[in-house]
Amino acid sequence: MDIEKLYEMLRKAQEPKGYYFNKDKERTFELLEALQENKERYGYMVCPCRLASGEREGDKDIICPCVYREPDVEEYGSCYCNLYVSQEWNEENIPHEYVPERRPPDKIRF
Amino acid sequence: MPENSVTMYSLSTCSHCKSVKKLLDECTIQYEFTDVDLLKGKERTAILEDIKKFNPNCSFPTIIIGEKVIVGYKEKEIKEALGL
């Protein structure tokens, strides 16, 4: 899919839920391209900032939007990748802190 | 003072890893990196065991500058460790 189309499609679906794309479009598009690359590589859009096992069952918590997005946006205003953020984060009303990895390490499959 | 060696465990798709690579390139720092997502099988398992020693969370990027381990794109910390 064309990245511009993917951007619009996801934006329309996610903004009403309170999740906005990072206003840094270059970074957002880079991440969307990485998601697309993972879709081709694994068959699903797994988080580009985490190591996927390649088995859907083991990776299901990190298929974008991951299950950690909600608590991360709640606590830091941004998901782990800085792809989805809150309005306050985009408006720079809250500090852009480094979002630590919330996924338990035992979920990483070798 | 001898320069610290810089090694990074990264993912080819990760935005934070790309930011670190860009920062190091801009500062003309020589470094070695391994994109772990591009490795398979035993090679991947062996590298992950190595990463765990530095960063039990096994998250990316894990950057080793001399004796210091930095997890994530933390510009200030990276520059400090590099003596910049």
PDB file of C-alpha atoms in Angstrom:
ATOM      1  CA  MET A   1       0.000   0.000   0.000  1.00  0.00           C
ATOM      2  CA  ASP A   2       1.041   3.549  -0.711  1.00  0.00           C
ATOM      3  CA  ILE A   3       2.433   5.054   2.511  1.00  0.00           C
ATOM      4  CA  GLU A   4       0.376   8.207   2.093  1.00  0.00           C
ATOM      5  CA  LYS A   5      -2.783   6.056   1.901  1.00  0.00           C
ATOM      6  CA  LEU A   6      -1.733   3.988   4.899  1.00  0.00           C
ATOM      7  CA  TYR A   7      -1.123   7.201   6.835  1.00  0.00           C
ATOM      8  CA  GLU A   8      -4.577   8.559   6.033  1.00  0.00           C
ATOM      9  CA  MET A   9      -6.315   5.260   6.711  1.00  0.00           C
ATOM     10  CA  LEU A  10      -4.687   4.822  10.117  1.00  0.00           C
ATOM     11  CA  ARG A  11      -5.047   8.492  11.002  1.00  0.00           C
ATOM     12  CA  LYS A  12      -8.798   8.367  10.431  1.00  0.00           C
ATOM     13  CA  ALA A  13      -9.121   5.218  12.518  1.00  0.00           C
ATOM     14  CA  GLN A  14      -6.839   6.233  15.399  1.00  0.00           C
ATOM     15  CA  GLU A  15      -7.431   9.951  15.927  1.00  0.00           C
ATOM     16  CA  PRO A  16     -10.984   9.487  17.194  1.00  0.00           C
ATOM     17  CA  LYS A  17      -9.512   7.160  19.834  1.00  0.00           C
ATOM     18  CA  GLY A  18      -7.130   9.891  20.966  1.00  0.00           C
ATOM     19  CA  TYR A  19      -4.006   8.539  19.266  1.00  0.00           C
ATOM     20  CA  TYR A  20      -2.279  10.964  16.930  1.00  0.00           C
ATOM     21  CA  PHE A  21       0.623  10.439  14.597  1.00  0.00           C
ATOM     22  CA  ASN A  22       3.855  12.127  15.629  1.00  0.00           C
ATOM     23  CA  LYS A  23       3.780  15.519  13.931  1.00  0.00           C
ATOM     24  CA  ASP A  24       7.336  14.883  12.721  1.00  0.00           C
ATOM     25  CA  LYS A  25       6.149  13.518   9.393  1.00  0.00           C
ATOM     26  CA  GLU A  26       9.552  12.340   8.282  1.00  0.00           C
ATOM     27  CA  ARG A  27       9.810  10.107  11.327  1.00  0.00           C
ATOM     28  CA  THR A  28       6.196   8.972  11.054  1.00  0.00           C
ATOM     29  CA  PHE A  29       6.616   8.010   7.411  1.00  0.00           C
ATOM     30  CA  GLU A  30       9.867   6.225   8.176  1.00  0.00           C
ATOM     31  CA  LEU A  31       8.029   4.176  10.791  1.00  0.00           C
ATOM     32  CA  LEU A  32       5.105   3.468   8.481  1.00  0.00           C
ATOM     33  CA  GLU A  33       7.544   2.276   5.831  1.00  0.00           C
ATOM     34  CA  ALA A  34       9.157   0.024   8.439  1.00  0.00           C
ATOM     35  CA  LEU A  35       5.727  -1.364   9.342  1.00  0.00           C
ATOM     36  CA  GLN A  36       5.085  -2.062   5.687  1.00  0.00           C
ATOM     37  CA  GLU A  37       8.476  -3.757   5.441  1.00  0.00           C
ATOM     38  CA  ASN A  38       7.587  -5.959   8.421  1.00  0.00           C
ATOM     39  CA  LYS A  39       4.262  -6.819   6.818  1.00  0.00           C
ATOM     40  CA  GLU A  40       6.171  -8.091   3.792  1.00  0.00           C
ATOM     41  CA  ARG A  41       8.731  -9.849   5.962  1.00  0.00           C
ATOM     42  CA  TYR A  42       6.468 -11.489   8.547  1.00  0.00           C
ATOM     43  CA  GLY A  43       2.972 -11.192   7.133  1.00  0.00           C
ATOM     44  CA  TYR A  44       1.793  -8.763   9.806  1.00  0.00           C
ATOM     45  CA  MET A  45       2.624  -5.230  10.883  1.00  0.00           C
ATOM     46  CA  VAL A  46       4.760  -5.912  13.883  1.00  0.00           C
ATOM     47  CA  CYS A  47       6.406  -3.077  15.852  1.00  0.00           C
ATOM     48  CA  PRO A  48       9.524  -1.866  14.026  1.00  0.00           C
ATOM     49  CA  CYS A  49      11.249  -0.968  17.309  1.00  0.00           C
ATOM     50  CA  ARG A  50      11.114  -4.473  18.738  1.00  0.00           C
ATOM     51  CA  LEU A  51      12.544  -7.821  17.760  1.00  0.00           C
ATOM     52  CA  ALA A  52       9.827 -10.019  16.267  1.00  0.00           C
ATOM     53  CA  SER A  53      10.001 -13.787  16.446  1.00  0.00           C
ATOM     54  CA  GLY A  54       8.236 -14.213  13.144  1.00  0.00           C
ATOM     55  CA  GLU A  55       5.521 -16.322  14.753  1.00  0.00           C
ATOM     56  CA  ARG A  56       2.265 -14.431  14.933  1.00  0.00           C
ATOM     57  CA  GLU A  57       1.168 -16.015  18.218  1.00  0.00           C
ATOM     58  CA  GLY A  58       4.339 -14.982  20.023  1.00  0.00           C
ATOM     59  CA  ASP A  59       4.320 -11.517  18.465  1.00  0.00           C
ATOM     60  CA  LYS A  60       0.654 -10.678  18.914  1.00  0.00           C
ATOM     61  CA  ASP A  61       1.255  -8.229  21.786  1.00  0.00           C
ATOM     62  CA  ILE A  62       3.582  -6.172  19.576  1.00  0.00           C
ATOM     63  CA  ILE A  63       1.489  -6.070  16.414  1.00  0.00           C
ATOM     64  CA  CYS A  64       0.938  -2.356  15.814  1.00  0.00           C
ATOM     65  CA  PRO A  65      -0.859  -0.765  17.576  1.00  0.00           C
ATOM     66  CA  CYS A  66       0.719  -2.830  20.342  1.00  0.00           C
ATOM     67  CA  VAL A  67      -0.936  -3.581  23.675  1.00  0.00           C
ATOM     68  CA  TYR A  68       1.589  -1.296  25.379  1.00  0.00           C
ATOM     69  CA  ARG A  69       0.515   1.795  23.432  1.00  0.00           C
ATOM     70  CA  GLU A  70      -2.345   2.621  25.774  1.00  0.00           C
ATOM     71  CA  PRO A  71      -0.344   2.652  29.041  1.00  0.00           C
ATOM     72  CA  ASP A  72       2.636   4.315  27.336  1.00  0.00           C
ATOM     73  CA  VAL A  73       0.595   7.155  25.823  1.00  0.00           C
ATOM     74  CA  GLU A  74      -1.178   7.483  29.161  1.00  0.00           C
ATOM     75  CA  GLU A  75       2.078   7.735  31.113  1.00  0.00           C
ATOM     76  CA  TYR A  76       4.508   9.335  28.637  1.00  0.00           C
ATOM     77  CA  GLY A  77       2.262  10.814  25.946  1.00  0.00           C
ATOM     78  CA  SER A  78       3.871   8.571  23.357  1.00  0.00           C
ATOM     79  CA  CYS A  79       4.138   4.938  22.351  1.00  0.00           C
ATOM     80  CA  TYR A  80       7.501   3.197  22.564  1.00  0.00           C
ATOM     81  CA  CYS A  81       8.347   4.077  18.932  1.00  0.00           C
ATOM     82  CA  ASN A  82       7.138   7.706  19.053  1.00  0.00           C
ATOM     83  CA  LEU A  83       4.702   6.835  16.250  1.00  0.00           C
ATOM     84  CA  TYR A  84       1.442   7.315  18.152  1.00  0.00           C
ATOM     85  CA  VAL A  85       1.336  10.211  20.560  1.00  0.00           C
ATOM     86  CA  SER A  86      -1.171  12.288  22.468  1.00  0.00           C
ATOM     87  CA  GLN A  87      -2.263  15.744  21.374  1.00  0.00           C
ATOM     88  CA  GLU A  88      -0.386  17.233  24.358  1.00  0.00           C
ATOM     89  CA  TRP A  89       2.829  15.526  23.255  1.00  0.00           C
ATOM     90  CA  ASN A  90       2.494  16.892  19.717  1.00  0.00           C
ATOM     91  CA  GLU A  91       1.768  20.343  21.088  1.00  0.00           C
ATOM     92  CA  GLU A  92       4.833  20.018  23.310  1.00  0.00           C
ATOM     93  CA  ASN A  93       2.817  20.688  26.424  1.00  0.00           C
ATOM     94  CA  ILE A  94       4.436  17.678  28.060  1.00  0.00           C
ATOM     95  CA  PRO A  95       8.141  16.731  28.029  1.00  0.00           C
ATOM     96  CA  HIS A  96       9.289  14.305  25.354  1.00  0.00           C
ATOM     97  CA  GLU A  97      10.730  11.728  27.682  1.00  0.00           C
ATOM     98  CA  TYR A  98      12.365   8.517  26.582  1.00  0.00           C
ATOM     99  CA  VAL A  99       9.703   5.807  26.707  1.00  0.00           C
ATOM    100  CA  PRO A 100      11.196   2.724  28.379  1.00  0.00           C
ATOM    101  CA  GLU A 101      10.387  -0.751  27.122  1.00  0.00           C
ATOM    102  CA  ARG A 102       7.290  -2.012  28.904  1.00  0.00           C
ATOM    103  CA  ARG A 103       7.152  -5.411  27.240  1.00  0.00           C
ATOM    104  CA  PRO A 104       8.320  -8.102  29.675  1.00  0.00           C
ATOM    105  CA  PRO A 105      11.638  -9.554  28.428  1.00  0.00           C
ATOM    106  CA  ASP A 106      10.375 -13.113  28.792  1.00  0.00           C
ATOM    107  CA  LYS A 107       8.033 -12.422  25.878  1.00  0.00           C
ATOM    108  CA  ILE A 108      10.993 -12.299  23.525  1.00  0.00           C
ATOM    109  CA  ARG A 109      11.234 -15.653  21.865  1.00  0.00           C
ATOM    110  CA  PHE A 110      14.579 -16.953  20.841  1.00  0.00           C
TER     111      PHE A 110
ATOM    112  CA  MET B   1      43.282   9.308  26.136  1.00  0.00           C
ATOM    113  CA  PRO B   2      42.432   6.242  24.069  1.00  0.00           C
ATOM    114  CA  GLU B   3      39.121   6.414  22.307  1.00  0.00           C
ATOM    115  CA  ASN B   4      36.345   4.207  23.614  1.00  0.00           C
ATOM    116  CA  SER B   5      35.138   1.520  21.255  1.00  0.00           C
ATOM    117  CA  VAL B   6      31.511   1.874  20.236  1.00  0.00           C
ATOM    118  CA  THR B   7      29.326  -1.150  19.565  1.00  0.00           C
ATOM    119  CA  MET B   8      25.618  -1.142  18.978  1.00  0.00           C
ATOM    120  CA  TYR B   9      22.956  -3.827  18.832  1.00  0.00           C
ATOM    121  CA  SER B  10      20.185  -2.499  16.645  1.00  0.00           C
ATOM    122  CA  LEU B  11      17.211  -3.341  14.461  1.00  0.00           C
ATOM    123  CA  SER B  12      17.152  -2.364  10.787  1.00  0.00           C
ATOM    124  CA  THR B  13      13.606  -1.004  11.114  1.00  0.00           C
ATOM    125  CA  CYS B  14      13.827   0.791  14.458  1.00  0.00           C
ATOM    126  CA  SER B  15      13.538   4.578  14.514  1.00  0.00           C
ATOM    127  CA  HIS B  16      15.542   4.981  17.727  1.00  0.00           C
ATOM    128  CA  CYS B  17      18.335   2.854  16.264  1.00  0.00           C
ATOM    129  CA  LYS B  18      18.343   5.005  13.125  1.00  0.00           C
ATOM    130  CA  SER B  19      18.589   8.126  15.273  1.00  0.00           C
ATOM    131  CA  VAL B  20      21.646   6.755  17.082  1.00  0.00           C
ATOM    132  CA  LYS B  21      23.319   5.763  13.815  1.00  0.00           C
ATOM    133  CA  LYS B  22      22.654   9.243  12.464  1.00  0.00           C
ATOM    134  CA  LEU B  23      24.048  10.890  15.590  1.00  0.00           C
ATOM    135  CA  LEU B  24      27.223   8.791  15.494  1.00  0.00           C
ATOM    136  CA  ASP B  25      27.656   9.467  11.770  1.00  0.00           C
ATOM    137  CA  GLU B  26      27.198  13.187  12.293  1.00  0.00           C
ATOM    138  CA  CYS B  27      29.796  13.154  15.060  1.00  0.00           C
ATOM    139  CA  THR B  28      32.100  11.085  12.780  1.00  0.00           C
ATOM    140  CA  ILE B  29      32.359   8.379  15.420  1.00  0.00           C
ATOM    141  CA  GLN B  30      33.497   4.963  14.234  1.00  0.00           C
ATOM    142  CA  TYR B  31      31.235   2.196  15.447  1.00  0.00           C
ATOM    143  CA  GLU B  32      30.201  -1.333  14.794  1.00  0.00           C
ATOM    144  CA  PHE B  33      26.591  -2.373  14.718  1.00  0.00           C
ATOM    145  CA  THR B  34      24.583  -5.548  14.331  1.00  0.00           C
ATOM    146  CA  ASP B  35      21.041  -5.394  13.013  1.00  0.00           C
ATOM    147  CA  VAL B  36      19.683  -8.328  15.003  1.00  0.00           C
ATOM    148  CA  ASP B  37      16.401  -8.594  13.079  1.00  0.00           C
ATOM    149  CA  LEU B  38      18.395  -9.558   9.995  1.00  0.00           C
ATOM    150  CA  LEU B  39      20.024 -12.501  11.764  1.00  0.00           C
ATOM    151  CA  LYS B  40      18.529 -15.968  11.897  1.00  0.00           C
ATOM    152  CA  GLY B  41      18.787 -19.166  13.895  1.00  0.00           C
ATOM    153  CA  LYS B  42      21.863 -19.825  15.973  1.00  0.00           C
ATOM    154  CA  GLU B  43      23.509 -16.556  15.044  1.00  0.00           C
ATOM    155  CA  ARG B  44      20.528 -14.627  16.406  1.00  0.00           C
ATOM    156  CA  THR B  45      20.329 -16.723  19.586  1.00  0.00           C
ATOM    157  CA  ALA B  46      24.027 -16.212  20.272  1.00  0.00           C
ATOM    158  CA  ILE B  47      23.801 -12.434  19.796  1.00  0.00           C
ATOM    159  CA  LEU B  48      20.711 -12.225  22.026  1.00  0.00           C
ATOM    160  CA  GLU B  49      22.621 -14.035  24.779  1.00  0.00           C
ATOM    161  CA  ASP B  50      25.355 -11.412  24.414  1.00  0.00           C
ATOM    162  CA  ILE B  51      22.872  -8.517  24.543  1.00  0.00           C
ATOM    163  CA  LYS B  52      21.246  -9.918  27.688  1.00  0.00           C
ATOM    164  CA  LYS B  53      24.549  -9.569  29.512  1.00  0.00           C
ATOM    165  CA  PHE B  54      24.485  -5.825  28.839  1.00  0.00           C
ATOM    166  CA  ASN B  55      20.752  -5.250  28.867  1.00  0.00           C
ATOM    167  CA  PRO B  56      18.525  -7.927  30.455  1.00  0.00           C
ATOM    168  CA  ASN B  57      15.501  -6.325  28.766  1.00  0.00           C
ATOM    169  CA  CYS B  58      17.001  -7.145  25.383  1.00  0.00           C
ATOM    170  CA  SER B  59      15.649  -3.930  23.888  1.00  0.00           C
ATOM    171  CA  PHE B  60      17.081  -1.861  21.072  1.00  0.00           C
ATOM    172  CA  PRO B  61      19.261   0.008  20.536  1.00  0.00           C
ATOM    173  CA  THR B  62      21.715  -1.256  23.141  1.00  0.00           C
ATOM    174  CA  ILE B  63      24.863   0.804  22.812  1.00  0.00           C
ATOM    175  CA  ILE B  64      28.148  -0.047  24.453  1.00  0.00           C
ATOM    176  CA  ILE B  65      30.619   2.799  24.699  1.00  0.00           C
ATOM    177  CA  GLY B  66      33.761   1.655  26.445  1.00  0.00           C
ATOM    178  CA  GLU B  67      32.468   0.328  29.779  1.00  0.00           C
ATOM    179  CA  LYS B  68      29.170   2.157  29.609  1.00  0.00           C
ATOM    180  CA  VAL B  69      25.908   0.615  28.421  1.00  0.00           C
ATOM    181  CA  ILE B  70      23.209   2.916  27.117  1.00  0.00           C
ATOM    182  CA  VAL B  71      19.761   1.650  26.172  1.00  0.00           C
ATOM    183  CA  GLY B  72      17.759   3.776  23.759  1.00  0.00           C
ATOM    184  CA  TYR B  73      18.366   6.991  21.920  1.00  0.00           C
ATOM    185  CA  LYS B  74      19.552   9.109  24.820  1.00  0.00           C
ATOM    186  CA  GLU B  75      21.474  11.832  23.049  1.00  0.00           C
ATOM    187  CA  LYS B  76      22.870  13.511  26.147  1.00  0.00           C
ATOM    188  CA  GLU B  77      24.098  10.272  27.711  1.00  0.00           C
ATOM    189  CA  ILE B  78      25.598   9.062  24.435  1.00  0.00           C
ATOM    190  CA  LYS B  79      27.459  12.319  23.893  1.00  0.00           C
ATOM    191  CA  GLU B  80      28.690  12.313  27.479  1.00  0.00           C
ATOM    192  CA  ALA B  81      29.978   8.761  27.156  1.00  0.00           C
ATOM    193  CA  LEU B  82      31.745   9.760  23.942  1.00  0.00           C
ATOM    194  CA  GLY B  83      33.253  12.772  25.654  1.00  0.00           C
ATOM    195  CA  LEU B  84      31.539  15.188  23.276  1.00  0.00           C
TER     196      LEU B  84
END
